[in-house]
Short mmCIF file of C-alpha atoms and ligand atoms in Angstrom, two decimals:
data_model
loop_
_atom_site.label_atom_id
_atom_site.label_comp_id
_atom_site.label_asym_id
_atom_site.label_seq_id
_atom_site.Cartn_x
_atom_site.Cartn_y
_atom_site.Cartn_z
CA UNK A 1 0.00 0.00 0.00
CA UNK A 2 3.13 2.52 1.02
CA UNK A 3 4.40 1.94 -2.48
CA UNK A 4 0.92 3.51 -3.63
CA UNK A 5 1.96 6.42 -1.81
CA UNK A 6 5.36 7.18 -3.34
CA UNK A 7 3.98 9.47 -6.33
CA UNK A 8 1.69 11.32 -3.80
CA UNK A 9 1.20 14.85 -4.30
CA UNK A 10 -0.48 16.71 -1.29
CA UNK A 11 -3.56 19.01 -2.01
CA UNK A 12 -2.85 22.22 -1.63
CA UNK A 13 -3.94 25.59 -3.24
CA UNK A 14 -1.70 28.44 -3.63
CA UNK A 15 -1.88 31.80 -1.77
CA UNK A 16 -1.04 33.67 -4.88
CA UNK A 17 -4.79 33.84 -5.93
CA UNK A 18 -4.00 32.14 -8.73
CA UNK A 19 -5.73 28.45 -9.61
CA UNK A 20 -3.38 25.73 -8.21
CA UNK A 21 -4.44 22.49 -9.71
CA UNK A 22 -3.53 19.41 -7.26
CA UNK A 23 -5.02 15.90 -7.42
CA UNK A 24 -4.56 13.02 -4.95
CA UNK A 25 -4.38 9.81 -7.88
CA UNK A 26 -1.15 8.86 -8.86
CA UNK A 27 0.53 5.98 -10.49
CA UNK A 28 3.97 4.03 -9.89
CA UNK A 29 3.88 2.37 -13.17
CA UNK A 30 7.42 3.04 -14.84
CA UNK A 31 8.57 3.95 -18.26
CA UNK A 32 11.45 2.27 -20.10
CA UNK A 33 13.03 5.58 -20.97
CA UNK A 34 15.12 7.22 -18.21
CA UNK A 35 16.91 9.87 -20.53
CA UNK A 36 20.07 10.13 -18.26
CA UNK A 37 21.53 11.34 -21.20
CA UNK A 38 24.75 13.13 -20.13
CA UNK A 39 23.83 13.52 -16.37
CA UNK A 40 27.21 11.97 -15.03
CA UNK A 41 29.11 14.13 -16.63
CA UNK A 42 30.17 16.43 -14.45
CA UNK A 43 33.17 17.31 -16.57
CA UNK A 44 33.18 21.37 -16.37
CA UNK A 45 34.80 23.25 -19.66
CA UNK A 46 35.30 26.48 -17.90
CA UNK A 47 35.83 29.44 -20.40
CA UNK A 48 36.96 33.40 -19.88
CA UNK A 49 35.14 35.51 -22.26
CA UNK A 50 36.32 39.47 -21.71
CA UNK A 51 34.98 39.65 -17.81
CA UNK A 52 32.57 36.98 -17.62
CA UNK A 53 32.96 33.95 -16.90
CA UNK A 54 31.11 31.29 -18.61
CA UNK A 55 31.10 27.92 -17.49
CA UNK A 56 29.37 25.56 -19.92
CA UNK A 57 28.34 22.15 -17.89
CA UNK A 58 26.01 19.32 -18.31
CA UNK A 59 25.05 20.13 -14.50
CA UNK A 60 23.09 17.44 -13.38
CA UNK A 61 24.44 14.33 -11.51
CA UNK A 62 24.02 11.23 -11.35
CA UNK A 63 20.37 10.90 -9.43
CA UNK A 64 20.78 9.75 -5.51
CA UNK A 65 17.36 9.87 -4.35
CA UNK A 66 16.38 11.14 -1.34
CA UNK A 67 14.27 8.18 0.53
CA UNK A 68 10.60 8.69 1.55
CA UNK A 69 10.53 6.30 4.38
CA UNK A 70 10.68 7.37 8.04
CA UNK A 71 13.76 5.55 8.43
CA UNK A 72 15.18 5.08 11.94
CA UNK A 73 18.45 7.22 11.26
CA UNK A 74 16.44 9.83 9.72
CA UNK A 75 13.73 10.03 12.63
CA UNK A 76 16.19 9.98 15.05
CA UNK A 77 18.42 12.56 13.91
CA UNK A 78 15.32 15.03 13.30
CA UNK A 79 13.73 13.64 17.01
CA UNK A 80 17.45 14.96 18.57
CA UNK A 81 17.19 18.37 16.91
CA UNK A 82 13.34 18.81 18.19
CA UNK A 83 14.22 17.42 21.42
CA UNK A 84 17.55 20.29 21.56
CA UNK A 85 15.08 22.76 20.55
CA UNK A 86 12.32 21.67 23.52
CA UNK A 87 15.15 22.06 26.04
CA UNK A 88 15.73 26.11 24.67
CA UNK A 89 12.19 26.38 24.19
CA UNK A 90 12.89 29.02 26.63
CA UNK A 91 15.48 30.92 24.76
CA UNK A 92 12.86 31.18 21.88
CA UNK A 93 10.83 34.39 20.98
CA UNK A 94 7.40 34.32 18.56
CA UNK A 95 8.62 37.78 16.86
CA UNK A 96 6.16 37.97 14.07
CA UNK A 97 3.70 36.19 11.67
CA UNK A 98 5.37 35.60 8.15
CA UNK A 99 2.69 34.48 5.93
CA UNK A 100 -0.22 32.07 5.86
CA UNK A 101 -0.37 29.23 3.53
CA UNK A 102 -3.59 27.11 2.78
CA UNK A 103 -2.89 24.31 5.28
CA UNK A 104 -1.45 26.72 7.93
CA UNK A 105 0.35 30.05 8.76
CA UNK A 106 4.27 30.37 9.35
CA UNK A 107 6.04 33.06 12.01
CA UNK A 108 9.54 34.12 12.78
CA UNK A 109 10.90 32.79 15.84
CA UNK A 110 14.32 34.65 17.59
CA UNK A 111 16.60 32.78 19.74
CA UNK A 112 17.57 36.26 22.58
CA UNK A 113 20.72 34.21 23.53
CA UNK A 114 22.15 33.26 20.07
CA UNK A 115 20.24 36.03 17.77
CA UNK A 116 19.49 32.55 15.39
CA UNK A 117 16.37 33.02 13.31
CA UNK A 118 13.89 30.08 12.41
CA UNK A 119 10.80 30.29 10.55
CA UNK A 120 7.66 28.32 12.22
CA UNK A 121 5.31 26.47 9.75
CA UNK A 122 2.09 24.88 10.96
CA UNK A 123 0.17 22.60 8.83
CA UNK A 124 -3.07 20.70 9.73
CA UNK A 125 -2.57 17.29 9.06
CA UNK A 126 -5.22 15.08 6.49
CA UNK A 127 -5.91 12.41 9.03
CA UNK A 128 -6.42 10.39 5.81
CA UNK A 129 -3.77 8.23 5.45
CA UNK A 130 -0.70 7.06 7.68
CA UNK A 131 2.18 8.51 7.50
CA UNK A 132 0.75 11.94 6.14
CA UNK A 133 1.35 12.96 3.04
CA UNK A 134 3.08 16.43 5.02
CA UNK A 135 5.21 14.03 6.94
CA UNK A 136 6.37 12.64 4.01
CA UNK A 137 6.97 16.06 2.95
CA UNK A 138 9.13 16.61 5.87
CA UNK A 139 11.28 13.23 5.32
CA UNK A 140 12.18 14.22 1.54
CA UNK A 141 12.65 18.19 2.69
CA UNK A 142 14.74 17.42 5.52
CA UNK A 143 17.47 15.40 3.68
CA UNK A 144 17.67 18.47 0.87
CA UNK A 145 20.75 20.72 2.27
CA UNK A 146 21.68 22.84 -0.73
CA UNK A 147 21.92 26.78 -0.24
CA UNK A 148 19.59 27.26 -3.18
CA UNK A 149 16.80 25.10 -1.39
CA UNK A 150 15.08 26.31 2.58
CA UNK A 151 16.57 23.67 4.72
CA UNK A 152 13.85 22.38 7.03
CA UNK A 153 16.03 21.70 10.20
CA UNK A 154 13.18 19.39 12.34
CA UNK A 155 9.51 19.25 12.38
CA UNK A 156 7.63 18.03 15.18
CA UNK A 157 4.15 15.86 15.03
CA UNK A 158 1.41 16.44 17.64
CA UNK A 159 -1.89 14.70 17.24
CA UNK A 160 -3.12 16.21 13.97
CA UNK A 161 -0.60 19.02 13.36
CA UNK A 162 2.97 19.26 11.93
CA UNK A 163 5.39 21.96 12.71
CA UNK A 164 8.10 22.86 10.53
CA UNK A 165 11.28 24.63 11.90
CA UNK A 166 12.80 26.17 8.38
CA UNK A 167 15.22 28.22 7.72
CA UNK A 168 14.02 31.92 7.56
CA UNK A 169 14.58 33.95 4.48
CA UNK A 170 14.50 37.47 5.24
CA UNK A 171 14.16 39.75 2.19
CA UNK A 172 10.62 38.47 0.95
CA UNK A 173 9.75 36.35 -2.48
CA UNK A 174 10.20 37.33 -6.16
CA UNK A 175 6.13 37.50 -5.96
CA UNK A 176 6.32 40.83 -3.87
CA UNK A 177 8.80 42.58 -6.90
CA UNK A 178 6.64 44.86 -8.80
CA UNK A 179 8.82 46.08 -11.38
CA UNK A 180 10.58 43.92 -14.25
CA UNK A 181 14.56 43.43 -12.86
CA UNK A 182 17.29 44.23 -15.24
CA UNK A 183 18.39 41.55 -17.36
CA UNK A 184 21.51 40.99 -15.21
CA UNK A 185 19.75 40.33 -11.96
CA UNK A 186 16.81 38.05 -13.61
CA UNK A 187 19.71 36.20 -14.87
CA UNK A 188 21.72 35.66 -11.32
CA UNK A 189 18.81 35.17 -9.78
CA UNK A 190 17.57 32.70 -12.69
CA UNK A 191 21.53 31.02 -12.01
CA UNK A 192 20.42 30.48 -8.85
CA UNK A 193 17.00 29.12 -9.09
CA UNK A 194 18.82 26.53 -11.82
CA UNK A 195 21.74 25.41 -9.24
CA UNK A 196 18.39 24.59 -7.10
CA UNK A 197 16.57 22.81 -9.29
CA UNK A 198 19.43 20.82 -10.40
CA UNK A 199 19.80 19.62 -6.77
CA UNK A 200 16.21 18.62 -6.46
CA UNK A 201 16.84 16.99 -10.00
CA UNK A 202 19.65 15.26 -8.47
CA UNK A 203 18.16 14.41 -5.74
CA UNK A 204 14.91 12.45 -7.17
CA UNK A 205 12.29 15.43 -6.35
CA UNK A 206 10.56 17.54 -9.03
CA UNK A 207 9.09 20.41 -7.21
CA UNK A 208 6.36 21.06 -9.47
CA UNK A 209 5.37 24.60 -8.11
CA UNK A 210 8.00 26.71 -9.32
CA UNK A 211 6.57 30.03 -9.30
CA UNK A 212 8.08 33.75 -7.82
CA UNK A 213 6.05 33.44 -4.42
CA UNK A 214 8.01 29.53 -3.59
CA UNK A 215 11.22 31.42 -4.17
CA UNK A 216 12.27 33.02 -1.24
CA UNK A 217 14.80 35.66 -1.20
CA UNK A 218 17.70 36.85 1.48
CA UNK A 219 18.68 40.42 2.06
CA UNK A 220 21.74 39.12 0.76
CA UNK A 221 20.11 38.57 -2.83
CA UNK A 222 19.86 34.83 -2.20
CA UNK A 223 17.39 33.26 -3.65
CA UNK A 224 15.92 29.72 -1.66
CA UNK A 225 12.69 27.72 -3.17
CA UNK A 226 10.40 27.04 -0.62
CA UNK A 227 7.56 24.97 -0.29
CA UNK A 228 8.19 21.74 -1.15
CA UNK A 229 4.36 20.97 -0.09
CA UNK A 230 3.77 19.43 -3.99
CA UNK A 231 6.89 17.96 -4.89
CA UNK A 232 7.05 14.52 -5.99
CA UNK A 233 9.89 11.27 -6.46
CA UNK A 234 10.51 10.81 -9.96
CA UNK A 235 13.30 7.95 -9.96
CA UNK A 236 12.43 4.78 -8.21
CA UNK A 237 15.32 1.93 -7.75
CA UNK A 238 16.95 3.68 -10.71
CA UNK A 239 14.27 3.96 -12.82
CA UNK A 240 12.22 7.03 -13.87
CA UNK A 241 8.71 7.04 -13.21
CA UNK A 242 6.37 9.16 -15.31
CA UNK A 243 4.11 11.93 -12.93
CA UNK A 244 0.33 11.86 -13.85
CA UNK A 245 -2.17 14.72 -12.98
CA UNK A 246 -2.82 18.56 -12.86
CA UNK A 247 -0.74 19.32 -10.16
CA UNK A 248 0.82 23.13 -9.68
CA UNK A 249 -0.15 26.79 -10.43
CA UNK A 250 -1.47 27.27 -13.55
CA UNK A 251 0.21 29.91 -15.40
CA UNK A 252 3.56 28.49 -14.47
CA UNK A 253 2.64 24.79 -15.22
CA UNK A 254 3.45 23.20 -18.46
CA UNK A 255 1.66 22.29 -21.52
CA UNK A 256 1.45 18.48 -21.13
CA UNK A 257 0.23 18.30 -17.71
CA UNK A 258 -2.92 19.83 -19.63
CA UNK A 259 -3.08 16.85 -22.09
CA UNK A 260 -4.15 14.25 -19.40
CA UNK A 261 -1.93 11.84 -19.75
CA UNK A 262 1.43 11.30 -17.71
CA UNK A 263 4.56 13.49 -18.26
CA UNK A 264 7.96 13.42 -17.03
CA UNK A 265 8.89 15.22 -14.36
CA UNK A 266 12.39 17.39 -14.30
CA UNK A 267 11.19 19.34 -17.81
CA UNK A 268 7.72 20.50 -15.88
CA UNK A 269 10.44 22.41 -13.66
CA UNK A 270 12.29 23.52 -16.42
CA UNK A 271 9.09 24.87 -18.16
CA UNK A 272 8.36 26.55 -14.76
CA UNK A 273 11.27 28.49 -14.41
CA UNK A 274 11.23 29.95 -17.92
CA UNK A 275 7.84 31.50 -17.08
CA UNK A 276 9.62 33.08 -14.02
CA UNK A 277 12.37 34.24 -15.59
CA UNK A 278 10.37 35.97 -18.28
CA UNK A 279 8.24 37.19 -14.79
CA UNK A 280 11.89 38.91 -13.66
CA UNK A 281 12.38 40.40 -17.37
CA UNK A 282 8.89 41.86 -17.75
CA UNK A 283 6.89 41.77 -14.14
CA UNK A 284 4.96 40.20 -16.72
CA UNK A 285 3.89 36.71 -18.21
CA UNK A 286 3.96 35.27 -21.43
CA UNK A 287 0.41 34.65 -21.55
CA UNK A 288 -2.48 35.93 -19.45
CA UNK A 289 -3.62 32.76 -18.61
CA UNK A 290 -2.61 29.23 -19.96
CA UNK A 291 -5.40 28.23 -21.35
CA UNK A 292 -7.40 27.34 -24.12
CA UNK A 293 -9.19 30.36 -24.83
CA UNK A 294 -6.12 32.68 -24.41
CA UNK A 295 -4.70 33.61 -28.24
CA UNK A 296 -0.90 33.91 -26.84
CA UNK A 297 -0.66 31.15 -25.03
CA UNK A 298 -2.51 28.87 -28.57
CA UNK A 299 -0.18 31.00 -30.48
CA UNK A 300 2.78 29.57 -28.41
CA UNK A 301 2.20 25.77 -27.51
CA UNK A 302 0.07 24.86 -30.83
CA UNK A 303 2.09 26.50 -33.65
CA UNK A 304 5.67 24.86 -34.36
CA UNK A 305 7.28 28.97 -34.90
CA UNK A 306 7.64 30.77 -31.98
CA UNK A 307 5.74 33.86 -32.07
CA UNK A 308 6.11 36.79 -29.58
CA UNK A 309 3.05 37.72 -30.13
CA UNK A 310 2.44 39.24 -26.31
CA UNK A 311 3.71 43.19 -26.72
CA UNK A 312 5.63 42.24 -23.33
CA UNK A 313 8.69 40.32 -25.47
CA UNK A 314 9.27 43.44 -26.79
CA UNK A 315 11.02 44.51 -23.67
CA UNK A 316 12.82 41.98 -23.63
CA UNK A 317 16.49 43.52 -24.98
CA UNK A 318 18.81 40.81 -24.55
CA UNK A 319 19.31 38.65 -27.09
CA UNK A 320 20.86 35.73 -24.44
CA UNK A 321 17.31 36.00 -22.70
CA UNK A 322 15.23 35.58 -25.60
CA UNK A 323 16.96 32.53 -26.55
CA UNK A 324 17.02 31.58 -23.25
CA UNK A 325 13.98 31.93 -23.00
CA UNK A 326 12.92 30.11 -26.13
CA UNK A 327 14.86 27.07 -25.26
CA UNK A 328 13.09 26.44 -21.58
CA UNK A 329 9.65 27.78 -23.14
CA UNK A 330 10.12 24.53 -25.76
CA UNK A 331 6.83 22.77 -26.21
CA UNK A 332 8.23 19.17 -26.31
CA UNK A 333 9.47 18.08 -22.82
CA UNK A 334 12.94 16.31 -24.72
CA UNK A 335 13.74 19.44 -26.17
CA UNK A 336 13.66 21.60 -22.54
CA UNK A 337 15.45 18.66 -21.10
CA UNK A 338 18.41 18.28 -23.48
CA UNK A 339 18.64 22.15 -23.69
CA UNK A 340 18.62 22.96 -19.97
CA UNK A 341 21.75 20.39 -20.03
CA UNK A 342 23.51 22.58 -22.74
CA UNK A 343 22.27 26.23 -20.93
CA UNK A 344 25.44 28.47 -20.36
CA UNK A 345 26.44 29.05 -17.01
CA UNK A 346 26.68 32.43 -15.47
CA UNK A 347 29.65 33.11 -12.80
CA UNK A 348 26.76 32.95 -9.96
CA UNK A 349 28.27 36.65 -7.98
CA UNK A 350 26.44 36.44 -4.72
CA UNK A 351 29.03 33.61 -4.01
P1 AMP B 401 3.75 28.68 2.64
O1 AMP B 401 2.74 28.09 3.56
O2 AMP B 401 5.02 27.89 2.57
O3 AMP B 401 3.16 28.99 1.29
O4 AMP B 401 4.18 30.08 3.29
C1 AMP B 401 3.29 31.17 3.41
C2 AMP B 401 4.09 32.47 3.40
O5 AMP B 401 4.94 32.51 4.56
C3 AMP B 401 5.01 32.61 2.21
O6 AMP B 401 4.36 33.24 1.14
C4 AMP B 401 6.13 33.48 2.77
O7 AMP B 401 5.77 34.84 2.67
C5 AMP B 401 6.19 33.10 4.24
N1 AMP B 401 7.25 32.09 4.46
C6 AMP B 401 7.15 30.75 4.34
N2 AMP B 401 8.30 30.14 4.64
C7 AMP B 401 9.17 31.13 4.94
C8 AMP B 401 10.56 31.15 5.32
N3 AMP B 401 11.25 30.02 5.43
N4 AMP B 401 11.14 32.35 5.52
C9 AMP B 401 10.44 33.49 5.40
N5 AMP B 401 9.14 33.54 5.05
C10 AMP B 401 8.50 32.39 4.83
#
């Protein structure tokens, strides 16, 4: 029955007001094709041109999956860091309320002795099924420790409700910017939304809700995705396993989770993040809603020539973006894939 559960996907909507299609069905039947074309090679052909630095890799590595199983290393580890945290309880200040999501709000805690920050999540529990899809949640989230991802430190269970003790991001999401970025930030920002998603990649997990108010930002210029409540395993005992359903945030979701019928996973992220980094070019999207009835968005996914027809590409100066652009935007799933793989690096500055 557990093995039902490993393509869950938890129910959620999205704060954002926009539509955030979830659904509960999923299947673990697996497909023949794993197209690890070129993912263990991590060979890096590092090249100067004038002042930048472009590095041009095949980034992602060979997959380790995280597990989904409450295993006894993993519980124990996370039951040492709640029980720490019981024992400063104490030490531990509620300073202000961060944000509500559907399931839940989250708050800043302070530590007065250390200064440490943490960011308190609280999620009502489905009492559906055992363990919870949001423990499961937890498990996967707490083994992903990348600087581009929110680390979730411990959570703690009681009776129906899970807390979440994250790491707290401090200079508010891409969602709040108002104004289109210049094309240099979108693309460090985009450089570090990649390096993210090519850990989750790596690690087994497509996120699929990659949009500007899951990515997080520092007032160092970080950026962090957050909200891992809809992610999902794609590789199982080595083998990738297709995703099925409408699952994500509409505008940012790609074309063939529309069609119905199961998809792979990794390009649905890719797809995602094109749509924000045209949101960070224009403070705009592509479309005004993807959807049948909306002429750009036909335009794009149902003719083979890519036309700009939305007046917002015009703003769009640089040349590297619109091809950028282009490449993640592509309608077939293989051709994202293998072009995220060949995407030039930029030197990523905030390190
Ligand atoms: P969520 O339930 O994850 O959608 O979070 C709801 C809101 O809380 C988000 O839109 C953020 O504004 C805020 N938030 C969530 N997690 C964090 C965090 N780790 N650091 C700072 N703010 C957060």
């Amino acid at each position: 029955m557990f093995f039902f559960r490993l393509f869950f996907c938890c129910c959620r909507q999205g704060n954002s007001g926009e539509e955030t299609w979830t659904t509960r069905k999923e299947t673990n039947k697996t497909i023949e094709n794993t197209s690890g074309k070129g993912r263990s090679n991590l060979q890096k052909e590092t090249e100067s041109r004038g002042s930048t630095k472009i590095v041009t890799t095949p980034t992602r590595t060979t997959v380790s999956p995280v597990t989904i199983f409450p295993t006894r290393e993993l519980l124990e580890r996370n039951r040492e860091k709640a029980q720490a945290h019981t024992n400063s309880e104490k030490e531990w200040e509620d300073v202000k309320f961060l944000g509500v999501g559907v399931f839940g709000y989250v708050r800043l805690l302070r530590n007065v002795k250390t200064e440490e920050f943490l960011a308190f999540k609280e999620v009502k529990c489905k009492p559906t099924t055992f363990p919870s899809e949001e423990l499961i949640e937890s498990i996967i989230h707490s083994q992903l420790d990348h600087e581009n991802v929110i680390r979730l430190f411990f959570w703690r269970k009681v009776g129906q409700t899970l807390f979440m003790y994250l790491e707290y991001a401090n200079g508010g999401s891409l969602g709040d910017l108002k104004e289109a970025l210049a094309e240099h930030d979108a693309l460090r920002y985009f450089e570090q939304l990649r390096e993210g998603v090519d850990f989750l990649h790596s690690r087994g997990v497509v996120h699929r809700d990659i949009k500007p108010d899951n990515l997080l930002l520092t007032e160092d210029e970080v950026l962090k995705i957050a909200d891992l409540g809809l992610c999902s395993i794609f590789v199982w005992r080595g083998v990738e396993v297709p995703q099925r359903g409408f699952v994500g945030t509409q505008n940012y979701m790609a074309p063939e989770i529309f069609t119905g019928r199961s998809y792979r996973g990794p390009p649905v992220d890719m797809w995602a993040c094109g749509v924000v980094l045209f949101n960070m070019l224009t403070a705009g999207l592509p479309w005004r809603r993807a959807i049948s009835n909306d002429n750009n968005y036909v335009l794009w996914v149902h003719r083979k020539k890519k036309i700009f027809s939305r007046k917002l590409w015009n703003t769009i100066e640089g040349l590297s973006s619109l091809s950028l652009l282009k490449r993640l935007l592509a309608v077939d799933p293989s051709e994202r894939d293998s072009n995220w793989l060949q995407l030039p690096r930029q030197e990523n500055t905030h390190q």
